Amino acid sequence: MLKNTPRSYGSVARILHWLTALLILTELPLGLIANRGGFDIDRKVQLFSLHKTLGVAIFAVALIRILWALSQPRPASLHPERRAETLLAETVHWVLYAALVMVPLTGWIQHAATEGFSQILWPLSQGLPFIPKSESLAAAMGLAHQTFAWMLVGSLILHIAGAIKHAAIDRDATLSRMVRGEHAGPGHHGHRAAPAAAALAIYAAGAGIAFAMIPPSEAPVQRLEAVASDWQVTEGSLGFTVRQMGTDVQGSFADWTAAIAFDEASGTGQVTVTIAMPSVTLGTVSEQAKGADFFDVAHHATATFTADIQPEGTAFIARGTLNLRGAEAPVQMPFTLTIEDGIATMQGSATLDRRDYAIGQSYADEATVGFPVEVQVNLTARR
Ligand code: HEM
Ligand code: HEM
C-alpha cells in the first residue's frame, strides 16, 4: 500500500520518514563537527561543503515529504485517551516538520548572504533570489540556524524516547506501524489545533532566543587614531583578492589611516598607510584570516606601508616597503590621481606574494590559498 489509511502509514510515508531520519542523523553530527571540530581551513571547507550539500538535499526531500503528508490521512494516536502524552507527541511531530524547513532554509540563507567560501556541491544552488550579500543578515541566520538545529536535537530526543517507550514499555504497535506499515489504532482522526499552536509557540520562542543573541550592532572596535596629514582621507576602501579553493575571495580592512604629503607641481610626495589588522573581513573565514597561520593579529596588530610617490608616465607610482606580520618586502603600487578643487581621487592596485610575509605557511602550494594577493585602494582626500 502506497498511501496512508487512518490506521496505517503507507510505504511512501514510511520510506520518506526513514530516509529523512537517516539523512538528519548524518547531517547533525556533520554540522557539529564542521563547526566545532578544530580542523585546518581546507578540511573545514570540505566538511562544510558536504554539510551544505547534504542540507540542501534534505530540504528537497523534506518538501516532498511535507507535500505528501498534506495529501494523506494521518494515522491517529494509538492511545488518544492519554491526553497529555498525545499532545506532546503531536507537538513534537509539528516541531520536527517545522525543523525540516526552517533549519536548512536558515542555513541556506546564511550561505547566500555571505561571500561564499565553502561551496554547495549542487548545481545552481549557491545564491538565493532576493537574498542580498549582508554580513548582519548572515550572522542573524547563522544564529537562527544553530538555535533551530539544537531545537531539532531536543525534539528528536523526545521523539526517539517516545518511540522506544511505545516499543519497550507499552509494547504497542506505534513503532511497527512506522517500520512495517502495520494497521493499528482507533482509526478516526481529527485535526487538532492545540499541538500545532504549541509548536508555533516553541518556534517563536526559539527565534526570539536566536535574535536576542545577535550582538548589538558591530562589536566595539578600537579605531586607529587619526593621523596628521596634508591630505585628509574623506572616504576610501582598502580591499584585497585572493584565490581560495579555485574561487576568488574578496577581503577588506575597515580601519586604516593614511598620512599623505604631495606636491602637485612636481608630482612627488610621501605616504604612510597604517592598517589595523583585526579589522579584516574575508568572506566566511575572517576569524581564520586573523589566526596565527595567516595575519596573526594577536602579535602583529598593525601593518604599515611607507612609500615615496613619483610621476610615472601619465600616472603615478608609490615605491616603498610594506611591513606586514613582522616581515618587510618592497612594494610598488601604480595609481591614477585626479585633483579637482582641492579634492584628490586616487585608485591603485598592487600584487603581493603572501610568501614574502610568511602568511599561510602551512599551505605550501596554491591548492587551498593562492600565492598572489591583489590589493586595491580607492580613496578621496581633501587638502
Ligand atoms: C531513530 C529515529 C526515529 C525513530 C525511531 C522514529 C519513530 C517514529 C515513529 C514510531 C513514528 C510514528 C508515530 C505515530 O504513529 O504516532 C514517527 C512519526 C514521525 N516522525 Fe519519526 N522517528 C525517528 C526519526 C525522525 C526524524 C529524524 C524526523 C524528522 C526530523 C522524524 C519525524 C517524524 C514525524 C514528523 C512523524 C509524524 C508523521 C505523521 O504522522 O505525519 N522522525 N517517528
Ligand atoms: C536539515 C538540515 C541541516 C541540519 C540538521 C543542520 C545542522 C547544523 C548543526 C547541528 C550545526 C552546528 C551548530 C552548532 O555548532 O551549534 C550547523 C552549522 C552550520 N550549518 Fe547546518 N544544518 C542543516 C542544513 C544546512 C544548510 C542547507 C546549510 C547551507 C546551505 C547549512 C550551513 C551551516 C553553516 C554555515 C553552519 C555554521 C553555523 C554558523 O553560521 O555559524 N546547514 N548546521
XYZ file of C-alpha atoms and ligand atoms in Angstrom:
469
model
C 0.000 0.000 0.000
C 1.499 3.284 -1.111
C -0.967 5.510 0.696
C -1.789 6.078 4.334
C -5.062 4.993 5.858
C -6.438 6.362 9.141
C -4.898 3.281 10.802
C -1.602 2.834 8.904
C 1.328 4.543 7.229
C 1.697 3.667 3.537
C 5.075 2.766 2.067
C 5.690 6.240 0.622
C 5.278 7.882 4.047
C 7.453 5.222 5.685
C 10.242 5.436 3.099
C 10.251 9.232 3.357
C 10.262 9.059 7.174
C 13.213 6.682 7.428
C 15.116 8.390 4.625
C 14.746 11.681 6.499
C 15.794 10.015 9.744
C 18.953 8.642 8.108
C 19.811 11.966 6.484
C 19.155 14.034 9.616
C 21.116 11.702 11.872
C 24.065 12.070 9.466
C 23.669 15.821 8.973
C 23.506 16.818 12.646
C 26.909 15.383 13.635
C 28.362 16.629 10.348
C 27.283 20.202 11.179
C 28.677 19.970 14.698
C 31.983 18.505 13.548
C 32.368 21.040 10.729
C 31.527 23.960 13.004
C 33.265 22.951 16.220
C 35.993 20.499 15.233
C 39.426 22.083 15.317
C 40.395 21.477 11.710
C 42.582 23.477 9.376
C 40.851 25.524 6.710
C 40.844 23.101 3.799
C 39.341 20.269 5.873
C 36.780 22.687 7.343
C 35.844 23.875 3.860
C 35.340 20.295 2.697
C 33.216 19.389 5.709
C 31.079 22.500 5.294
C 30.640 21.838 1.569
C 29.445 18.364 2.418
C 27.188 19.687 5.193
C 25.630 22.334 2.949
C 25.153 19.978 0.004
C 23.517 17.303 2.124
C 21.460 20.012 3.844
C 20.063 21.282 0.540
C 19.253 17.684 -0.431
C 17.427 17.219 2.896
C 15.459 20.381 2.188
C 14.271 18.909 -1.128
C 13.328 15.577 0.486
C 11.571 17.461 3.315
C 9.412 19.484 0.925
C 8.362 16.328 -0.917
C 7.639 14.655 2.389
C 5.516 17.522 3.665
C 3.532 17.785 0.431
C 2.889 14.066 0.623
C 1.849 14.212 4.279
C -0.597 17.021 3.482
C -2.276 14.840 0.870
C -2.629 11.887 3.241
C -4.702 10.983 6.265
C -2.626 10.980 9.486
C -2.960 7.734 11.418
C -4.401 8.583 14.808
C -2.521 8.021 18.057
C -2.919 4.523 19.496
C -3.950 5.926 22.878
C -5.855 9.159 22.245
C -7.262 8.924 25.775
C -3.804 9.716 27.178
C -4.332 13.377 26.501
C -1.011 14.847 27.689
C 1.095 12.172 26.028
C -0.748 12.557 22.734
C -0.462 16.320 22.872
C 3.295 16.055 23.487
C 3.792 13.513 20.676
C 1.830 15.574 18.168
C 3.540 18.808 19.202
C 6.912 17.147 18.678
C 5.807 15.968 15.218
C 4.921 19.567 14.286
C 8.222 20.850 15.656
C 10.049 18.218 13.591
C 8.172 19.145 10.419
C 8.941 22.824 11.054
C 12.614 21.998 11.646
C 12.807 20.204 8.296
C 12.028 23.536 6.636
C 13.498 26.117 8.990
C 16.875 24.503 9.700
C 18.028 24.049 6.094
C 16.385 27.307 4.972
C 18.198 29.441 7.560
C 21.467 27.646 6.728
C 20.972 28.309 3.040
C 20.116 31.985 3.565
C 23.223 32.333 5.764
C 25.260 30.825 2.936
C 23.668 33.014 0.256
C 24.110 36.212 2.282
C 27.832 35.817 2.742
C 30.728 35.802 0.287
C 30.932 32.087 -0.458
C 33.895 30.189 0.824
C 32.816 26.592 1.118
C 30.537 25.944 -1.813
C 27.388 23.877 -2.158
C 28.348 20.986 -4.446
C 24.972 21.098 -6.060
C 24.433 22.804 -9.345
C 22.712 26.190 -9.407
C 22.231 26.480 -5.686
C 24.851 28.955 -4.463
C 22.688 32.040 -4.241
C 19.045 32.506 -3.451
C 16.834 35.049 -5.171
C 16.110 38.165 -3.078
C 18.877 37.412 -0.568
C 21.361 40.317 -0.516
C 25.010 39.898 0.455
C 24.939 41.137 4.017
C 27.159 40.244 6.962
C 24.472 41.140 9.508
C 21.845 39.016 7.761
C 24.352 36.163 7.579
C 25.132 36.486 11.297
C 21.439 36.503 12.250
C 20.698 33.500 10.039
C 23.748 31.660 11.394
C 22.413 32.087 14.932
C 18.895 31.085 13.900
C 20.325 28.040 12.113
C 22.224 26.941 15.205
C 19.291 27.568 17.555
C 16.845 25.706 15.317
C 19.336 22.849 14.903
C 19.553 22.482 18.698
C 15.744 22.594 18.932
C 15.727 19.801 16.378
C 18.129 17.811 18.573
C 15.913 18.358 21.625
C 12.694 17.366 19.867
C 14.381 14.338 18.268
C 15.483 13.096 21.686
C 11.844 13.299 22.858
C 10.650 11.730 19.603
C 13.031 8.762 19.752
C 12.484 8.326 23.506
C 8.747 8.191 22.769
C 9.210 5.554 20.073
C 11.337 3.443 22.437
C 8.779 3.827 25.229
C 5.976 2.621 22.951
C 8.000 -0.396 21.858
C 9.627 -1.346 25.171
C 7.168 -0.263 27.863
C 3.735 -0.008 26.242
C 4.646 -2.815 23.841
C 2.163 -1.365 21.369
C 2.227 -1.101 17.581
C 3.355 2.536 17.311
C 6.869 1.684 16.104
C 5.880 -1.250 13.917
C 3.228 0.955 12.313
C 6.085 3.173 11.081
C 8.524 0.285 10.423
C 6.329 -2.335 8.815
C 3.185 -0.431 7.957
C 1.085 -2.436 10.389
C -2.554 -1.410 10.808
C -3.385 -0.275 14.325
C -5.198 2.396 16.265
C -8.705 3.683 16.739
C -8.909 4.773 13.120
C -10.629 8.099 13.431
C -8.594 11.223 13.476
C -9.472 14.814 13.771
C -7.266 17.793 13.061
C -6.387 19.306 16.385
C -5.168 22.842 16.648
C -3.506 22.684 20.092
C -0.340 20.756 19.075
C 0.224 22.980 16.040
C -0.225 26.099 18.172
C 2.167 24.725 20.803
C 4.767 24.007 18.123
C 4.371 27.505 16.728
C 4.919 28.987 20.212
C 8.045 26.847 20.666
C 9.386 28.079 17.332
C 8.595 31.700 18.135
C 10.491 31.305 21.428
C 13.443 29.772 19.558
C 13.509 32.625 17.064
C 13.343 35.080 19.972
C 16.338 33.412 21.624
C 18.296 33.468 18.354
C 17.634 37.151 17.770
C 18.430 38.033 21.384
C 21.876 36.521 20.816
C 22.695 38.861 17.923
C 25.424 41.161 19.212
C 24.307 44.826 19.445
C 25.381 46.306 16.096
C 29.087 45.885 15.460
C 31.254 44.751 18.342
C 33.101 47.827 19.629
C 36.402 48.119 17.802
C 39.375 50.108 18.844
C 39.836 52.514 15.934
C 43.271 53.709 14.911
C 43.993 57.271 15.968
C 43.663 59.878 13.257
C 46.996 60.990 11.791
C 48.228 64.440 10.882
C 48.326 64.695 7.111
C 48.412 67.389 4.431
C 45.661 65.451 2.735
C 42.803 64.092 4.824
C 41.183 60.907 3.526
C 37.439 61.537 3.468
C 36.415 58.169 2.125
C 38.094 55.140 0.743
C 38.388 51.384 0.694
C 41.271 49.018 1.133
C 40.440 45.660 -0.359
C 42.231 42.546 -1.475
C 41.515 39.494 -3.587
C 42.958 36.063 -3.035
C 42.251 32.800 -4.777
C 40.948 30.149 -2.420
C 39.997 26.653 -3.478
C 39.758 27.879 -7.052
C 37.477 30.871 -6.437
C 38.427 34.495 -5.914
C 37.518 35.675 -2.446
C 37.282 39.378 -1.610
C 38.517 40.721 1.660
C 38.892 44.190 3.086
C 40.141 46.234 6.014
C 37.643 48.529 7.696
C 40.152 50.524 9.724
C 43.234 52.201 8.271
C 44.768 55.658 8.098
C 46.926 57.463 5.555
C 49.356 60.327 6.103
C 49.900 61.924 2.700
C 52.235 64.695 1.624
C 52.027 65.547 -2.074
C 53.405 68.363 -4.168
C 51.173 68.977 -7.138
C 53.774 70.893 -9.097
C 56.417 68.156 -9.103
C 54.073 65.212 -8.674
C 56.165 63.825 -5.804
C 55.361 63.064 -2.207
C 55.358 60.587 0.648
C 52.675 58.361 2.038
C 52.408 56.223 5.155
C 49.444 53.880 5.404
C 48.719 52.184 8.726
C 46.304 49.258 8.730
C 44.512 47.834 11.789
C 44.861 44.118 11.056
C 41.999 42.962 13.342
C 39.611 44.987 11.144
C 39.976 42.419 8.351
C 36.975 40.662 6.896
C 37.353 37.777 4.468
C 34.109 36.063 3.498
C 33.226 33.337 5.992
C 36.814 32.863 7.162
C 37.558 36.227 8.775
C 38.448 34.539 12.068
C 40.863 32.133 10.380
C 42.438 35.063 8.497
C 43.238 36.694 11.842
C 44.747 33.474 13.200
C 48.381 32.625 13.819
C 48.842 30.944 10.465
C 47.677 33.969 8.471
C 47.747 37.587 9.680
C 48.478 36.621 13.303
C 46.777 39.781 14.527
C 47.409 38.852 18.167
C 51.115 39.529 17.622
C 51.013 41.954 14.699
C 48.154 44.360 15.250
C 49.146 46.823 12.533
C 50.760 46.756 9.119
C 52.418 49.797 7.569
C 53.228 50.807 4.032
C 55.727 53.653 3.693
C 56.447 54.889 0.198
C 57.692 57.713 -1.987
C 55.414 58.968 -4.729
C 56.753 59.773 -8.173
C 55.173 60.509 -11.532
C 55.222 57.594 -13.936
C 54.006 58.170 -17.490
C 50.615 59.846 -17.275
C 50.023 58.449 -13.788
C 51.994 57.893 -10.575
C 53.749 55.192 -8.648
C 54.287 54.661 -4.933
C 57.514 52.753 -4.275
C 58.154 51.631 -0.753
C 58.118 48.926 1.863
C 55.220 47.002 3.308
C 55.714 45.831 6.843
C 53.207 43.064 7.379
C 53.159 40.352 10.054
C 56.624 41.401 11.147
C 58.183 40.894 7.714
C 59.223 43.568 5.229
C 59.178 43.455 1.450
C 59.334 46.104 -1.269
C 56.031 47.016 -2.913
C 55.293 49.162 -5.955
C 51.800 50.463 -6.424
C 50.954 52.291 -9.656
C 47.961 54.569 -9.240
C 45.922 57.164 -11.024
C 45.203 60.520 -9.444
C 42.976 63.434 -10.304
C 42.842 66.620 -8.298
C 39.937 68.997 -8.720
C 39.041 71.906 -6.420
C 41.341 70.598 -3.687
C 39.786 67.128 -3.774
C 42.005 64.246 -4.811
C 40.693 60.936 -6.101
C 43.118 58.056 -6.384
C 42.876 54.470 -7.466
C 45.665 51.950 -7.384
C 46.474 48.292 -7.084
C 49.472 46.136 -6.372
C 50.149 42.444 -6.342
C 51.859 40.929 -3.312
C 53.110 37.432 -2.707
C 51.905 36.023 0.601
C 55.125 34.008 0.951
C 57.114 37.239 1.363
C 55.329 37.701 4.685
C 55.217 34.048 5.800
C 51.425 34.075 5.542
C 49.718 30.696 5.343
C 52.960 28.758 5.591
C 51.142 25.505 6.241
C 49.664 25.884 2.738
C 52.865 25.297 0.828
C 51.193 25.064 -2.569
C 48.354 27.004 -4.174
C 45.636 24.340 -3.925
C 43.901 25.981 -0.964
C 45.254 29.525 -0.913
C 46.911 31.175 -3.922
C 50.289 32.907 -3.614
C 49.465 36.245 -5.284
C 47.240 38.653 -3.398
C 45.937 41.673 -5.245
C 45.466 44.776 -3.140
C 43.081 47.507 -4.310
C 42.996 51.010 -2.893
C 40.423 53.685 -3.674
C 40.324 56.934 -1.847
C 39.181 60.505 -1.894
C 41.189 63.061 0.061
C 40.808 66.769 0.803
C 43.647 69.199 1.316
C 15.696 6.738 15.073
C 14.965 7.751 14.752
C 13.460 7.790 14.693
C 12.516 6.923 15.181
C 12.724 5.655 15.961
C 11.215 7.452 14.793
C 9.996 6.847 15.074
C 8.770 7.312 14.662
C 7.520 6.664 14.873
C 7.347 5.331 15.554
C 6.535 7.446 14.351
C 5.042 7.155 14.338
C 4.372 7.935 15.417
C 2.868 7.681 15.445
O 2.393 6.798 14.761
O 2.186 8.424 16.157
C 7.160 8.602 13.818
C 6.495 9.654 13.210
C 7.091 10.824 12.797
N 8.443 11.063 12.776
Fe 9.919 9.826 13.426
N 11.405 8.620 14.109
C 12.762 8.851 14.025
C 13.357 9.917 13.446
C 12.701 11.021 12.912
C 13.320 12.192 12.347
C 14.839 12.405 12.205
C 12.323 13.036 11.993
C 12.415 14.404 11.358
C 13.258 15.309 11.611
C 11.077 12.411 12.307
C 9.832 12.961 12.104
C 8.636 12.354 12.307
C 7.354 12.958 12.045
C 7.135 14.375 11.538
C 6.388 11.992 12.343
C 4.885 12.154 12.220
C 4.438 11.604 10.922
C 2.991 11.950 10.617
O 2.131 11.364 11.256
O 2.801 12.806 9.752
N 11.334 11.190 12.868
N 8.530 8.509 14.003
C 18.335 19.752 7.896
C 19.464 20.231 7.515
C 20.542 20.762 8.427
C 20.861 20.433 9.719
C 20.185 19.400 10.613
C 21.969 21.256 10.104
C 22.587 21.214 11.345
C 23.655 22.008 11.732
C 24.321 21.948 13.000
C 23.970 20.976 14.130
C 25.286 22.893 13.016
C 26.252 23.202 14.141
C 25.596 24.105 15.146
C 26.491 24.397 16.314
O 27.723 24.262 16.205
O 25.945 24.785 17.360
C 25.235 23.576 11.738
C 26.045 24.632 11.379
C 26.028 25.236 10.121
N 25.262 24.852 9.041
Fe 23.801 23.479 9.048
N 22.305 22.083 9.050
C 21.461 21.801 8.006
C 21.458 22.400 6.760
C 22.344 23.382 6.347
C 22.335 24.019 5.061
C 21.359 23.693 3.934
C 23.343 24.952 5.052
C 23.792 25.895 3.972
C 23.497 25.804 2.704
C 23.968 24.900 6.352
C 25.020 25.703 6.752
C 25.560 25.721 8.011
C 26.545 26.683 8.432
C 27.154 27.799 7.574
C 26.822 26.388 9.767
C 27.776 27.157 10.677
C 26.958 27.902 11.660
C 27.199 29.376 11.621
O 26.628 30.059 10.762
O 27.934 29.848 12.496
N 23.334 23.920 7.117
N 24.235 23.013 10.974
